[in-house]
Every structure is written in C-alpha cells, then in structure tokens.
Coordinates of C-alpha atoms in Angstrom, one line a residue:
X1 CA 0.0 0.0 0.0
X2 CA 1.1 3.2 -0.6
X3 CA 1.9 4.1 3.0
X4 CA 2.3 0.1 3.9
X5 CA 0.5 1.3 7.4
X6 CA -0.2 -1.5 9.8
X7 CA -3.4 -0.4 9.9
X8 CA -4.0 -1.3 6.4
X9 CA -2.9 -4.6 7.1
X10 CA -4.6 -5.2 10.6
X11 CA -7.5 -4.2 8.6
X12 CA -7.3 -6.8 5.9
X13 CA -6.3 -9.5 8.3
X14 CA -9.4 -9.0 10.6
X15 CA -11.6 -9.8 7.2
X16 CA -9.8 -13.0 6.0
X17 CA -9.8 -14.1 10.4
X18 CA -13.7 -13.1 10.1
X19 CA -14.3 -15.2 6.9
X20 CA -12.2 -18.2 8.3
X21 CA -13.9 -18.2 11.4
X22 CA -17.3 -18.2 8.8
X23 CA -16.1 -21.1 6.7
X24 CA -15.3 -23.3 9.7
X25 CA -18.6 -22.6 11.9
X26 CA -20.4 -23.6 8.6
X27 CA -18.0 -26.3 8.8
X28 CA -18.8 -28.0 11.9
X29 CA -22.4 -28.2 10.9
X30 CA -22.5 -31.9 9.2
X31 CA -22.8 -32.1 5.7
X32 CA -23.8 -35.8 5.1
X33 CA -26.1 -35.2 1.9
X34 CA -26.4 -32.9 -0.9
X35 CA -29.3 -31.1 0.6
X36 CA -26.8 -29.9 3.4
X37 CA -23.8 -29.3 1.0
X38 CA -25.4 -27.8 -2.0
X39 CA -28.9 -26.3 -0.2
X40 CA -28.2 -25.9 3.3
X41 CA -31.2 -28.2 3.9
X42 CA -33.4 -25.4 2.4
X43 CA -33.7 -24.0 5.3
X44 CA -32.4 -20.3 4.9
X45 CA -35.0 -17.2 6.0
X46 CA -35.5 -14.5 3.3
X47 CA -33.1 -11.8 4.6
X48 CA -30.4 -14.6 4.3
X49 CA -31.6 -15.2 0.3
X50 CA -31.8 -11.2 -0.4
X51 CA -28.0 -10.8 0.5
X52 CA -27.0 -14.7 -1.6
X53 CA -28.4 -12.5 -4.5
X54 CA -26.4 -9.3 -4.4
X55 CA -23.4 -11.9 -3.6
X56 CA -23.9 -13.6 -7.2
X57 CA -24.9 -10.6 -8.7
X58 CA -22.2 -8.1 -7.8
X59 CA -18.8 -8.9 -8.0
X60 CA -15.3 -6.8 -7.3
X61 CA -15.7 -6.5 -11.1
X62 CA -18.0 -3.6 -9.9
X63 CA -15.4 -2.0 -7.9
X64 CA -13.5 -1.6 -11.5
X65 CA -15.8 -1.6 -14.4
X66 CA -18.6 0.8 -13.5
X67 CA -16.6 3.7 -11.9
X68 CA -14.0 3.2 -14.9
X69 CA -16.9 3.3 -17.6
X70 CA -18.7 6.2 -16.1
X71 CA -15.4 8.2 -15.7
X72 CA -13.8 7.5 -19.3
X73 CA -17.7 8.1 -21.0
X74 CA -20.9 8.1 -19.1
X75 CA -23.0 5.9 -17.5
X76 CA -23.8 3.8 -21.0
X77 CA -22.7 0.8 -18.9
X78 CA -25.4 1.1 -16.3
X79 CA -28.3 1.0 -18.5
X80 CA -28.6 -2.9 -19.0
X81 CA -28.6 -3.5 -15.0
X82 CA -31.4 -0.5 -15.0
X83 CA -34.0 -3.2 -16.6
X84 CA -33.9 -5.7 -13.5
X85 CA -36.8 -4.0 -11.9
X86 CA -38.9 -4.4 -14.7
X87 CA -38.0 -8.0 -14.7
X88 CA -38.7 -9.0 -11.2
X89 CA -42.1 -9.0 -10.8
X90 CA -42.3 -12.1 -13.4
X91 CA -39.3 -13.4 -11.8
X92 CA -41.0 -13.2 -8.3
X93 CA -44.2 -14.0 -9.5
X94 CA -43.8 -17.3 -11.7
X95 CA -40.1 -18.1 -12.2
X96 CA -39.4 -18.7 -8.0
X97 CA -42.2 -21.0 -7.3
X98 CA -41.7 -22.8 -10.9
X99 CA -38.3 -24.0 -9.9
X100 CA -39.3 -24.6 -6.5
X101 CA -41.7 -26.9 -7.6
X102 CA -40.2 -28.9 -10.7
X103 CA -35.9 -28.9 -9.7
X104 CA -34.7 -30.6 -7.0
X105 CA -30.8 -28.9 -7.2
X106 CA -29.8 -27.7 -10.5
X107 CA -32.4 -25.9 -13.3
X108 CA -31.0 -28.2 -15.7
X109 CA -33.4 -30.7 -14.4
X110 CA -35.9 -29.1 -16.0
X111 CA -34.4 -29.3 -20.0
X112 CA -33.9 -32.8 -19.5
X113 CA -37.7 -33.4 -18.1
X114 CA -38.8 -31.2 -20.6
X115 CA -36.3 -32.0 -24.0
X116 CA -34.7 -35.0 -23.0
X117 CA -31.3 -35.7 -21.7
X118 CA -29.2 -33.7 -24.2
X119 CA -30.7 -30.3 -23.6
X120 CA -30.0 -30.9 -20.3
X121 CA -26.3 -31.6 -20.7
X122 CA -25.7 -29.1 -23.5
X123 CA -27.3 -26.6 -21.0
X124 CA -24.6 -28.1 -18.3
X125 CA -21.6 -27.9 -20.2
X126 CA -22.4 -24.0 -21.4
X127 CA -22.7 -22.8 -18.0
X128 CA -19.7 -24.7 -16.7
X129 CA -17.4 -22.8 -19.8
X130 CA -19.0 -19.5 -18.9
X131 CA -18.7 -19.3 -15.2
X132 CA -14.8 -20.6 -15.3
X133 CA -14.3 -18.0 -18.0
X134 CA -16.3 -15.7 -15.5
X135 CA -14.4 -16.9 -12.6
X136 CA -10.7 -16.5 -14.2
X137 CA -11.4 -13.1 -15.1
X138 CA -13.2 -12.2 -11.9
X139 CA -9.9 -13.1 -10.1
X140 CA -7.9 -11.3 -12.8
X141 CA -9.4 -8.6 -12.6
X142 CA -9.2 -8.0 -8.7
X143 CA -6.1 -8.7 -8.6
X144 CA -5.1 -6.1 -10.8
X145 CA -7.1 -3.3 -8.5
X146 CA -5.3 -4.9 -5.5
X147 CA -1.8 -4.3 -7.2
X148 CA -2.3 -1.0 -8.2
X149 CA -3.6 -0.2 -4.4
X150 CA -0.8 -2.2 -2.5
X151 CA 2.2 -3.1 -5.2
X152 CA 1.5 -6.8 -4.2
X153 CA 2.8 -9.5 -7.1
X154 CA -0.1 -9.8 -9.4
X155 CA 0.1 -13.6 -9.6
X156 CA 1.0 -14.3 -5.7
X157 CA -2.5 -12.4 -5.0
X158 CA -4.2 -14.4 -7.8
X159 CA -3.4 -17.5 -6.0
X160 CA -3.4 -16.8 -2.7
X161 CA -7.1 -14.7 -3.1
X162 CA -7.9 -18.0 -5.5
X163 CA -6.8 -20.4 -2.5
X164 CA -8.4 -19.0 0.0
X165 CA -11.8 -18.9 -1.7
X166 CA -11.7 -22.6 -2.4
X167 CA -10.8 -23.6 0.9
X168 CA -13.7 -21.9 2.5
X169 CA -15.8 -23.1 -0.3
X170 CA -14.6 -26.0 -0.1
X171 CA -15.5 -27.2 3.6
X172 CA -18.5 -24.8 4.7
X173 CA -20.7 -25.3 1.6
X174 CA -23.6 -23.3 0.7
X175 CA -23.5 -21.8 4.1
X176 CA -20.0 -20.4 4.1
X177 CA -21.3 -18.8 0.9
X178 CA -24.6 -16.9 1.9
X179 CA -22.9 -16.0 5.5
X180 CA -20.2 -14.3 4.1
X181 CA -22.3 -12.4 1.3
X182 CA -23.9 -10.8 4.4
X183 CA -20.4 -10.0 5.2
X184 CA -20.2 -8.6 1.3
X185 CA -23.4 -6.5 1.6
X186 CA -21.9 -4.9 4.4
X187 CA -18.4 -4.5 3.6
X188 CA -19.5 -2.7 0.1
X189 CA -21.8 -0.4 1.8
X190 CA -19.1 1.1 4.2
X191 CA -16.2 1.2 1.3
X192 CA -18.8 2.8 -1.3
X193 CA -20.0 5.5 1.1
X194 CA -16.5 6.0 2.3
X195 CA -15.0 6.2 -1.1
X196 CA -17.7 9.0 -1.8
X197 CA -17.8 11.0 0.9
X198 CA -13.9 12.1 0.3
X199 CA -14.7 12.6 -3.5
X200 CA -17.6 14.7 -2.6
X201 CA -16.2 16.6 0.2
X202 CA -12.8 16.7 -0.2
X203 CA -12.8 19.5 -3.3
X204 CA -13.2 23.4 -2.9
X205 CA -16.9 24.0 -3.3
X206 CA -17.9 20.0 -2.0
X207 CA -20.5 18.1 -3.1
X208 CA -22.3 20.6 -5.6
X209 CA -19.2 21.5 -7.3
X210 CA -18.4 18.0 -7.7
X211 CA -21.8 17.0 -8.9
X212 CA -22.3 20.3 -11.2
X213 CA -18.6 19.8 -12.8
X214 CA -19.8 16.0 -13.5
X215 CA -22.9 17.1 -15.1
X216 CA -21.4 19.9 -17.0
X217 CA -18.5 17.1 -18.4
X218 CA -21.7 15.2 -19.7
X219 CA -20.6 12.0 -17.1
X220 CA -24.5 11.1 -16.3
X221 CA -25.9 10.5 -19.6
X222 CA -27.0 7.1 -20.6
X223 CA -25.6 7.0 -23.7
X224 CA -26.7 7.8 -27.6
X225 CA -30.8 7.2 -27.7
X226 CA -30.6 7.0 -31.3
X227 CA -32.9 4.5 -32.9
X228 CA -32.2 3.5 -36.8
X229 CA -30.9 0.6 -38.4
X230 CA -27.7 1.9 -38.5
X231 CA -27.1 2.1 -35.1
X232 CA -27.1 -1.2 -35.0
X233 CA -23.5 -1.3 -36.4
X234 CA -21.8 1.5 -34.7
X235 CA -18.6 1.1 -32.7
X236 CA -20.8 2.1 -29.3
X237 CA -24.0 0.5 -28.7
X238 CA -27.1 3.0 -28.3
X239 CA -29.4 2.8 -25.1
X240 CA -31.8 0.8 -27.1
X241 CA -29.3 -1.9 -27.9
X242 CA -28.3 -1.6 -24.0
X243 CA -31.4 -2.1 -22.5
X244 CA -32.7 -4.8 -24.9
X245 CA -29.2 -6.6 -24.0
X246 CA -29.6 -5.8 -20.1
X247 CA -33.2 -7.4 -20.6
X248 CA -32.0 -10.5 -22.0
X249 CA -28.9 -10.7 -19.8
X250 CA -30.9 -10.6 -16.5
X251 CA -33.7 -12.6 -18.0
X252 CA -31.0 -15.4 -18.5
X253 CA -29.8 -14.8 -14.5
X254 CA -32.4 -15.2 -13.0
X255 CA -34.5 -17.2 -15.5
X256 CA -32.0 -20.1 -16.2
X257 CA -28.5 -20.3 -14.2
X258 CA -28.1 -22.5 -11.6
X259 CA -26.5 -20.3 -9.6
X260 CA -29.5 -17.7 -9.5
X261 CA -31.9 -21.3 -9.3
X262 CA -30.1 -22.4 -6.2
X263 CA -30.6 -19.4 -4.2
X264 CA -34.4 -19.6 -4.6
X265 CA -33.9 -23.1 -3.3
X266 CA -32.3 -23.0 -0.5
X267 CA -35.1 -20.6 1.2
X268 CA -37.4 -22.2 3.6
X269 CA -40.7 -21.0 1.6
X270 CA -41.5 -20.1 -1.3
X271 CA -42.4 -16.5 0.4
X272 CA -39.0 -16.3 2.1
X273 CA -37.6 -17.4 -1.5
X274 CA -39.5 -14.5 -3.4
X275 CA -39.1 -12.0 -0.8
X276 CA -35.7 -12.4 -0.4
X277 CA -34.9 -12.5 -4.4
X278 CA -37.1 -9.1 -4.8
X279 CA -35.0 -7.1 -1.9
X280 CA -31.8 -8.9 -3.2
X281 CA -32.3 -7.7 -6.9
X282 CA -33.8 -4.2 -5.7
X283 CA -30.8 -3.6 -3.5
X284 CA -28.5 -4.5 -6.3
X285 CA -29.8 -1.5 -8.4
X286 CA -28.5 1.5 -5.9
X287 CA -25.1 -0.4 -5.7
X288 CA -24.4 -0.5 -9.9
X289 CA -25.9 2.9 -9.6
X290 CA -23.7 4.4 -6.7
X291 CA -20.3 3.1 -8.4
X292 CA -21.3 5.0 -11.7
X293 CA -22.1 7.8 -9.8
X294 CA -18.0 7.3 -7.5
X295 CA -17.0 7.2 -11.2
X296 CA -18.6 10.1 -12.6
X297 CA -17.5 11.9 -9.4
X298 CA -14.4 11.3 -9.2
X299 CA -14.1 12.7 -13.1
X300 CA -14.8 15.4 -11.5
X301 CA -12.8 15.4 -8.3
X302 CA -9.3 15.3 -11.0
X303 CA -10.9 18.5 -12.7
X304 CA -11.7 20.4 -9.5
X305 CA -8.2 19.4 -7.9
X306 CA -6.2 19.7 -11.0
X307 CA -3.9 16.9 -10.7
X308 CA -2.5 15.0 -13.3
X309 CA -3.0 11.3 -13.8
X310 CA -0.6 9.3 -14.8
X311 CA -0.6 7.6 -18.4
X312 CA -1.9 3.9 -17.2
X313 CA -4.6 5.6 -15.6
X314 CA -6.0 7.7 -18.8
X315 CA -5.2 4.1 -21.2
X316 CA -7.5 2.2 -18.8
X317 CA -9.8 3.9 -16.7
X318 CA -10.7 0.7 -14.9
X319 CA -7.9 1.8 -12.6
X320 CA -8.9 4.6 -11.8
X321 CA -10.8 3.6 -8.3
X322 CA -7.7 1.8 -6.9
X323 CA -5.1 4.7 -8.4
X324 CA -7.6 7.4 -5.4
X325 CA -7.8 4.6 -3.3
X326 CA -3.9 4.4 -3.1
X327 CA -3.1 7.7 -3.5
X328 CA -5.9 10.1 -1.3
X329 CA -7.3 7.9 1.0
X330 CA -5.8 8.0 4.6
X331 CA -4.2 4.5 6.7
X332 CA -7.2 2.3 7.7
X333 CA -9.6 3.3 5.0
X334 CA -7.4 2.4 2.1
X335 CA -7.2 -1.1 4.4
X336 CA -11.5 -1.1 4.2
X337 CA -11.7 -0.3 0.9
X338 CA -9.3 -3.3 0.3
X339 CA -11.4 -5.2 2.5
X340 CA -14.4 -4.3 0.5
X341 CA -12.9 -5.4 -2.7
X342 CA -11.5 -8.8 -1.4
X343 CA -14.7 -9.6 0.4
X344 CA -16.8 -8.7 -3.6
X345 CA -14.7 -11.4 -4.9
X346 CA -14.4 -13.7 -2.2
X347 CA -18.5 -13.7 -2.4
X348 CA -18.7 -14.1 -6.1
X349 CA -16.5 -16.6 -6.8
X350 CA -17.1 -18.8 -3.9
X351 CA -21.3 -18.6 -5.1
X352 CA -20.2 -19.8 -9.0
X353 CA -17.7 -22.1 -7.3
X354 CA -20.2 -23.9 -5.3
X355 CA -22.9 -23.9 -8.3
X356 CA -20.4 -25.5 -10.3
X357 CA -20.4 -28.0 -7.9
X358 CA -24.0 -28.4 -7.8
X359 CA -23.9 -28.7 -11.8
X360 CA -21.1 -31.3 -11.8
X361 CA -22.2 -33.2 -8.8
X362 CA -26.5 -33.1 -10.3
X363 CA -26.5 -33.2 -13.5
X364 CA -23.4 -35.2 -14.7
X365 CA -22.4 -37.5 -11.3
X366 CA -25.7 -38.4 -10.4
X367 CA -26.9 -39.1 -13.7
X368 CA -23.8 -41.4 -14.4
X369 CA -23.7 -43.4 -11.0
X370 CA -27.6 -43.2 -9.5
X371 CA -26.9 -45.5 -7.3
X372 CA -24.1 -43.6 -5.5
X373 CA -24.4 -43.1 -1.6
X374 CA -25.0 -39.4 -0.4
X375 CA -21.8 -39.2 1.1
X376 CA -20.2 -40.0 -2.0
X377 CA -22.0 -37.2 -3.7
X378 CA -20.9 -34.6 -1.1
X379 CA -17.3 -35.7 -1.8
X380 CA -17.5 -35.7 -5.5
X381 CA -19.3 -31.7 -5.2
X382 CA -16.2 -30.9 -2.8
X383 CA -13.7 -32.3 -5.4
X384 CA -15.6 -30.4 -8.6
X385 CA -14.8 -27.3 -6.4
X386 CA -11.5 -27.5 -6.0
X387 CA -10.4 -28.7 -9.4
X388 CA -12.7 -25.6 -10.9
X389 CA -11.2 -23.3 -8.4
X390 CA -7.5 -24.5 -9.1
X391 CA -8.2 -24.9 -12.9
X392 CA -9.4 -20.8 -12.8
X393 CA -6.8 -19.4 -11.1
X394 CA -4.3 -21.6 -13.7
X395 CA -6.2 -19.4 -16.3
X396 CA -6.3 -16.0 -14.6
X397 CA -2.4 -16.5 -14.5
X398 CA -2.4 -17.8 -18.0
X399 CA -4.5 -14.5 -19.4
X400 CA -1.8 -11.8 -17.4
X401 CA 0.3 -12.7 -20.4
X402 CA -0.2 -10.1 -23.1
X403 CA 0.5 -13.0 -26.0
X404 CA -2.9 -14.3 -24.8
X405 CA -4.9 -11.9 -26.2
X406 CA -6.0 -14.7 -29.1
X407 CA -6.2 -17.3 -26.1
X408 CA -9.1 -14.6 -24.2
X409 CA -10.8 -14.5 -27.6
X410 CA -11.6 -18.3 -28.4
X411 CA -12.2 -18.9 -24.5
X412 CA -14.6 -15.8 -25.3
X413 CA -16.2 -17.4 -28.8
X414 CA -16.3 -21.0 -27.2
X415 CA -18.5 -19.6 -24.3
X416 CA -20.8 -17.7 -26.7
X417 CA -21.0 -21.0 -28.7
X418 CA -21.9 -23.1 -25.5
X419 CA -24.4 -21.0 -24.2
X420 CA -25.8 -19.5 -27.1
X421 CA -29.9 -19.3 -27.3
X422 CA -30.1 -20.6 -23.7
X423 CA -32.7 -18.2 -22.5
X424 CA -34.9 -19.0 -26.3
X425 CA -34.4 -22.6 -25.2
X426 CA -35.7 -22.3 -21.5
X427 CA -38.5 -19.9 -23.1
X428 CA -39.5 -22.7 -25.7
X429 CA -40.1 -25.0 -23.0
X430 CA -41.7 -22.8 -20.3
X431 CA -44.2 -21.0 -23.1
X432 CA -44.9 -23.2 -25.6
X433 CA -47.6 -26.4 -25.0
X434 CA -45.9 -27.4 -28.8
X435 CA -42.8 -27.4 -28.6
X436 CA -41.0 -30.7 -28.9
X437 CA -37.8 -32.6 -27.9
X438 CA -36.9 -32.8 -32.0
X439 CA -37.8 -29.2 -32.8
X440 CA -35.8 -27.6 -29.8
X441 CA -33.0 -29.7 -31.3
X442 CA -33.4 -28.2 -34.7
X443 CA -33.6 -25.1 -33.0
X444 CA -30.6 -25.7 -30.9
X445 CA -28.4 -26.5 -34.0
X446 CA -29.3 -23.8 -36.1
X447 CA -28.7 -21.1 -33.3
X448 CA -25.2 -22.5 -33.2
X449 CA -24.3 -22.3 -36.9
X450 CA -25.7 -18.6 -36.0
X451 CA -23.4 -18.1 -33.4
X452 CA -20.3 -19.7 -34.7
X453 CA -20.8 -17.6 -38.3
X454 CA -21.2 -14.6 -36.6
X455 CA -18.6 -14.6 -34.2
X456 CA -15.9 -15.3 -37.0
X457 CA -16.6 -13.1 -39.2
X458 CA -17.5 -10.5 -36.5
X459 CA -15.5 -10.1 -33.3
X460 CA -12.8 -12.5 -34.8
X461 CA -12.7 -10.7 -38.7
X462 CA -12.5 -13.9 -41.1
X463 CA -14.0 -13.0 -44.4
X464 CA -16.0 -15.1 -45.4
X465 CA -17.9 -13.4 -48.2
X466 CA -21.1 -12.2 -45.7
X467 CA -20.0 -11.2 -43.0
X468 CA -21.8 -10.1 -39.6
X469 CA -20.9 -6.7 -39.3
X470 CA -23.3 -5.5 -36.6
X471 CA -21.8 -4.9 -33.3
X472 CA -21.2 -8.2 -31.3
X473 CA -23.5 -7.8 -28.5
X474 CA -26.5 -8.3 -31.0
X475 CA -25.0 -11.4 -31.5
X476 CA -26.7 -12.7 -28.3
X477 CA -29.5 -10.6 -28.7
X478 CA -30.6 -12.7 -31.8
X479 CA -29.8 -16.2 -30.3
X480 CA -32.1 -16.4 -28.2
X481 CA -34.6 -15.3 -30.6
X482 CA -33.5 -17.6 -33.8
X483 CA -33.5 -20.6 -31.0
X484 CA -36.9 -19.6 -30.1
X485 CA -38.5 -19.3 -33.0
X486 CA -36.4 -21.9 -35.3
X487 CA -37.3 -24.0 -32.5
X488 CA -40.9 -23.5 -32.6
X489 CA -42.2 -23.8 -36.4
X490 CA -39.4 -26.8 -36.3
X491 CA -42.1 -28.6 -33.7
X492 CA -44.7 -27.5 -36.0
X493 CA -43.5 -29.2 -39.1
X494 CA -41.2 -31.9 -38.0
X495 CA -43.4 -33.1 -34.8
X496 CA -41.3 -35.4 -32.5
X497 CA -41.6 -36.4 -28.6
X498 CA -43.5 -34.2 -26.2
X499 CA -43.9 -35.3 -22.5
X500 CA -46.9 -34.7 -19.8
X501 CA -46.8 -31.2 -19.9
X502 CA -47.9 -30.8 -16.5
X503 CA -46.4 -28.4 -14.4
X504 CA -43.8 -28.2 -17.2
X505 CA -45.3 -25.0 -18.9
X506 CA -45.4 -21.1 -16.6
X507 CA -49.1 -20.0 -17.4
X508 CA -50.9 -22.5 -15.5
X509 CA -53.7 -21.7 -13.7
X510 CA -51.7 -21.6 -10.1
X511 CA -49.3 -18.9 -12.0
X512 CA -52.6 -16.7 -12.9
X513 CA -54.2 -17.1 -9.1
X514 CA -50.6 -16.0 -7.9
X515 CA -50.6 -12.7 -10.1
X516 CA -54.0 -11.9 -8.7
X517 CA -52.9 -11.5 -5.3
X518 CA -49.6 -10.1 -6.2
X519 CA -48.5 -7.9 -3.5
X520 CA -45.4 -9.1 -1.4
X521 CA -46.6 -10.1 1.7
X522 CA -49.4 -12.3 -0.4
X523 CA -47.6 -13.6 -2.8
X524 CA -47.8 -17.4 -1.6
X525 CA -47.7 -19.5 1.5
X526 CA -46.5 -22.6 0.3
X527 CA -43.5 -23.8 1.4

C-alpha cells in the first residue's frame, strides 16, 4: 500500500480471520447429503436469500468496471442492469415458485424433463465454460485493482485470493457462501459510502461543485438514444441496444442459471424465497448505480483538484478507483476499501464455485452413477470445487500474459458458442404447450451455426464473403430469438416427442391465481 501502514494490514487481516472463522462454523455443521452441502437443507430465512443475490450478482468487477466506464464516458454501462426492476415481478411472481416446484438442485433438471437428456447436458456444459471463463477473469481482474492499491505481485495475489476462496468453499458449503455475502453486503456499503464521501467533500466548493462539474462534463448520460438501423452497427451500442441486451442478460440470471436457481432453493418458503430475491435484486440497483455515480465523481474530483494522472490511468480507466484509493485515502480506509474489494470477490466466486459444484455433482455424477451413496456425492461436489477453483486461477495466471490476447478470444467465442440461445431454449419450454424434444433440437443446431458464423466473421474478422458486421452484443440478442422461433415452427413441421406437460409449462392456472394476489406479503404461502 502506498503508505504500507499497519493499519491497512490489521485491517485486511481481521476480514480473512472473520471469513475463516465463517467457513469453519459452517463447517462444523455436518454435511452428510447434498441437501446440506449444496442447499443448506433449504432452510435459509428470506433476509439470508436477499444478501446470496447481491453476492452472485455483484462482483469486485463492480469496484473496476462501473466507476472506470462512467469516468472514461458516461454511465452507458449502467443501463442494462437498470432493466432488473422491470424484470422482477415475473421473476418473483412465476419463475421462484416454478423451480421450486419442478428442480430438486440444478435448473437443468428441468431441460432434460422437458427436451430430453441432451438439452440438459448441453445446458450443463455452457454454463460450466462460462462461469470458469467468469471466474478466471473475476480473479484477474481483482487482482489487478489490488496491485495497483498495495504493489502486491499480481500472480501471488491471484493465487493466494484463489486459495483462500476454495478452501472456505470447499468445507463450509452453501453456508460459508450466503454468511459471508452478508459480510459482502456490508463491507460494500461502508467502502462505497467512504469512497464517496472524500470525492464529494474533499474538493473546494464540496459536493455541488463535484456534482455540477460531473454534469457539465456530460458524465451522467445514458448514452446515444438514437434509434435507426444503423445504429445497429456503430462502434458504441445506443441505449436501445443496451437495455434490450440488459433485458436478455438478467432474463437469462435469474430465469435459467443454476447459480441464480439455487438461491431460490435453498429458502425455507417459497415467500421467504420470493421476498428475499425481490429485496436482493432491488438492492443491487442502488449499488451499480452508486459506483457509476463514484466514477462520474471522481471525473470530476481530477478536474476540481487539478492533478495529473498518470498515463496507465487515462489508457484504462478501470484503474482509476484503486489509483484514489492508493493515492488520497488516509491508513485504515485504504485497508476497508481493500477489504471491500476482497470480500466482492471472495463472495462471487465462492457462489459460482459452489454452483459448479452443484452442476457437476447433479446433473453429470448423479446421472452417471444413481446409485451412488450421499456421502459419496458430497465428496465428488467438494472435489468439482477445487479442481474448478484451481483450474481458474491456472487461467487468470495464463491471461496476465499479453501474448494471450487470441487465447481470451476463443475462450470468449467457445462460451458464446456453448451458451448460445439458452434463455430461447428455457422460453420454448416454459411457453410453448408445442414445442417438442426434436424441434428444440433443430432449433438448438441452427442457433449455433448462428453463433459460430457470426462470431468469425464479427469479433474475430475472417471474411467469409457475408460477414456479420453488426456490433457483437447483438449477436446474443438474436440467439435467443433464432433458438426460439427456429425451435418452434421446427415442432410445427417436423413433430417429435413431447412429455406430460404438466407443471412443465409457466401460465398455469396456479401462475394466474398468484398474479391476482400479487403484493409481497401475499404472494404465496406454500413452502
């Protein structure tokens, strides 16, 4: 750190002690079945399930990306999380008690009961490439705002931060996760407001200097609302593109991934489960929005102070949080701050860590060997997390290199390839009474040849004589949509299997009684 004060580092030291302690009291409660390991017997209260979803949702990637977006541009980086709320009523409403009703662990389950074995497995292996992509760079990326903050060795923090996590992961389970994402919630509302309070105040003319010099510099907008055709190939995305983006972004979260699944599962009701998920994803709203807002401020705070930032700060503005942390905060904040960060990543990895062991462990173990013993199972989940945590930090390491610059792009394409169309093909299933095991295949294949065309002749520039020249986000944007609809009129013409739809479809007749009493507290009382 920039002072190396012992305070900084008594600091950081009481939050790895506080996590420890967390990771073996969740420890010594026995974890002799899945239901323990994976679901913490589905037995956590609502409050507990609000603060699992702002862990999974917000990473230390939000300590970097939004405050660097807002202060190189605006906030054009915000606007995709701004759609949540208009998501979460259907979330709340139909999505919570669907799962709760047709999973038991992974929402996987639900492809293979709905389009046979292979969706299921395709839907497994797409999530496992994304989330180790996601957990690789997630590590990465804090440990680059931890060396510019403290000087530490880049890869002696990627492995040591990597380590940790696993460990904790590794022997408290689902509850070492949730307890210290309460820690999280905590730790990133005393950085944030510390953080802010020095930007705002510390300038002549405080906090309306700071925000009028911010405005004036154009650092609140949302970005170009243009709406043509053209727009659709521009270097920057408009709002429009954004938002549409943001809607099928969040609509995958929390509609499909297991790691969104498992935290309306582990609830002890389905009311605790939807109450906790609505003030989860409301209270991750003001957090995006309060980092945009540090990074729009502290544009600001560099104007009113007139200093000069140095040249690795203006090439890549995700420094720029860590470069004030290290340079204008005083001994004991800069050690919070640092704290904060840690504890962001700690909580996000360790929640994809442990749902890749739920994914491994339900729907590839268990499938294989269902005659396996519990205890077996638990074991097995515990191993998937450490060879995923060990096999991440391998390739955060691997990506500091500047030569892997081609590697980061095919680990990028493959995961677009993997997961392309999923949210089309968990829509085709929950919407449509037609919709069979052969069409969603067609559907399925097509989408891919989408994806894989479009990403080589987009993002990766091969010329193949028609190129996709729109700008790569819209190459998710229509996967989902081609797998949808390609999957539909392929059930109309070719026919094929189609099981009992009962309970299988969202639109039932339970779903329509629950939106007529749709206020929180009335939601449901089944458990």
């Amino acid at each position: 750190m920039k002072s190396s004060h012992s305070l900084d580092y008594i600091v950081v030291a009481a939050y790895f002690l506080v996590v420890s302690f967390i990771g073996l009291w969740a420890a010594r409660r026995k974890k002799r079945t899945t239901d323990d390991y994976f679901l913490a017997n589905r037995r956590m209260p609502g409050w507990i399930v609000g603060f699992a979803v702002v862990g999974t949702m917000i990473s230390s990637v939000s300590f970097v990306a939004h405050p660097g977006a807002a202060f190189a541009r605006n906030w054009w980086l915000i606007v995709p999380n701004l759609m949540v709320p208009f998501l979460l009523i259907l979330v709340v409403i139909f999505v919570v008690p669907f799962y709760r009703r047709v999973v038991r662990m992974s929402s996987y389950e639900y492809l293979e009961k709905r389009f046979g074995v292979l969706a299921r497995l395709y839907g497994a292996s797409g999530f496992l490439l994304l989330r180790t992509i996601d957990l690789a760079f997630t590590l990465l990326l804090t440990a680059i705002a931890v060396e510019v903050v403290t000087g530490w060795d880049i890869r002696l923090v990627i492995l040591c931060l990597g380590l940790f996590t696993i460990l904790y992961t590794l022997v408290g389970g689902i509850e070492a996760v949730v307890y210290t994402d309460v820690l999280q919630g905590f730790a990133l509302a005393t950085g944030a407001l510390s953080v802010l309070l020095i930007i705002l105040f510390r300038p002549e003319g405080g906090p309306a200097a700071v925000i009028s010099t911010a405005y004036g510099g154009g650092k609140f907008g949302l970005g170009d609302f243009s709406f043509s055709w053209q727009s659709l190939f521009g270097e920057h995305p408009t709002f429009w593109i954004l938002a549409l983006s943001g809607v099928l972004h969040f609509s995958r979260a929390y509609m499909t991934e297991p790691n969104m699944v498992q935290r309306y599962l582990i609830a002890r009701s389905d009311r605790d489960a939807q109450r906790g998920v609505m003030a989860g994803a409301l209270a991750c709203l003001p957090i995006w929005l309060t980092f945009a807002f540090i990074g729009s401020c502290l544009w600001a705070f560099f104007q009113l102070t007139q200093q000069n930032l140095p040249d690795e700060v203006l090439q890549k503005p995700d420094n720029i949080l860590p470069y004030f942390i290290n340079t204008q905060l005083p001994p004991g904040l800069v050690g919070l701050i640092l704290a904060a960060i840690l504890s962001s990543c700690n909580s996000s990895v360790s929640s994809d860590l442990n749902s890749v062991g739920t994914v491994v462990t339900q729907d590839y173990f268990v499938r294989a060997v269902p005659g396996s013993s519990e205890q077996t199972r638990v074991l097995f989940g515990r191993c998937a997390v450490a060879v995923t945590g060990i096999l991440c930090i391998c390739i955060a390491i691997i990506l500091l290199s500047a030569r892997a610059k081609a590697l980061v792009e095919l680990i990028v394409t493959l995961g677009m390839i993997f997961s392309g169309g999923m949210l089309g093909l968990f829509a085709l299933g929950f919407l449509s009474t037609r919709a069979t095991r052969r069409g969603a295949y067609i559907g399925t294949s097509i989408c891919l040849v989408f994806i894989l065309w479009s990403t080589i002749t987009g993002p990766l520039k091969i010329n193949l004589g028609f190129n996709f020249n729109m700008h790569p986000i819209m190459i998710g944007v229509f996967s989902h949509f081609i797998l949808f609809i390609t999957g539909y009129f392929a059930s109309l013409i070719f026919g094929g299997y189609r099981p009992e739809l009962t309970g299988l479809t969202i639109g039932s007749r339970k779903e329509a009684e629950i939106i007529q009493s749709a206020v929180l507290p009335g939601l449901t009382t089944s458990s």
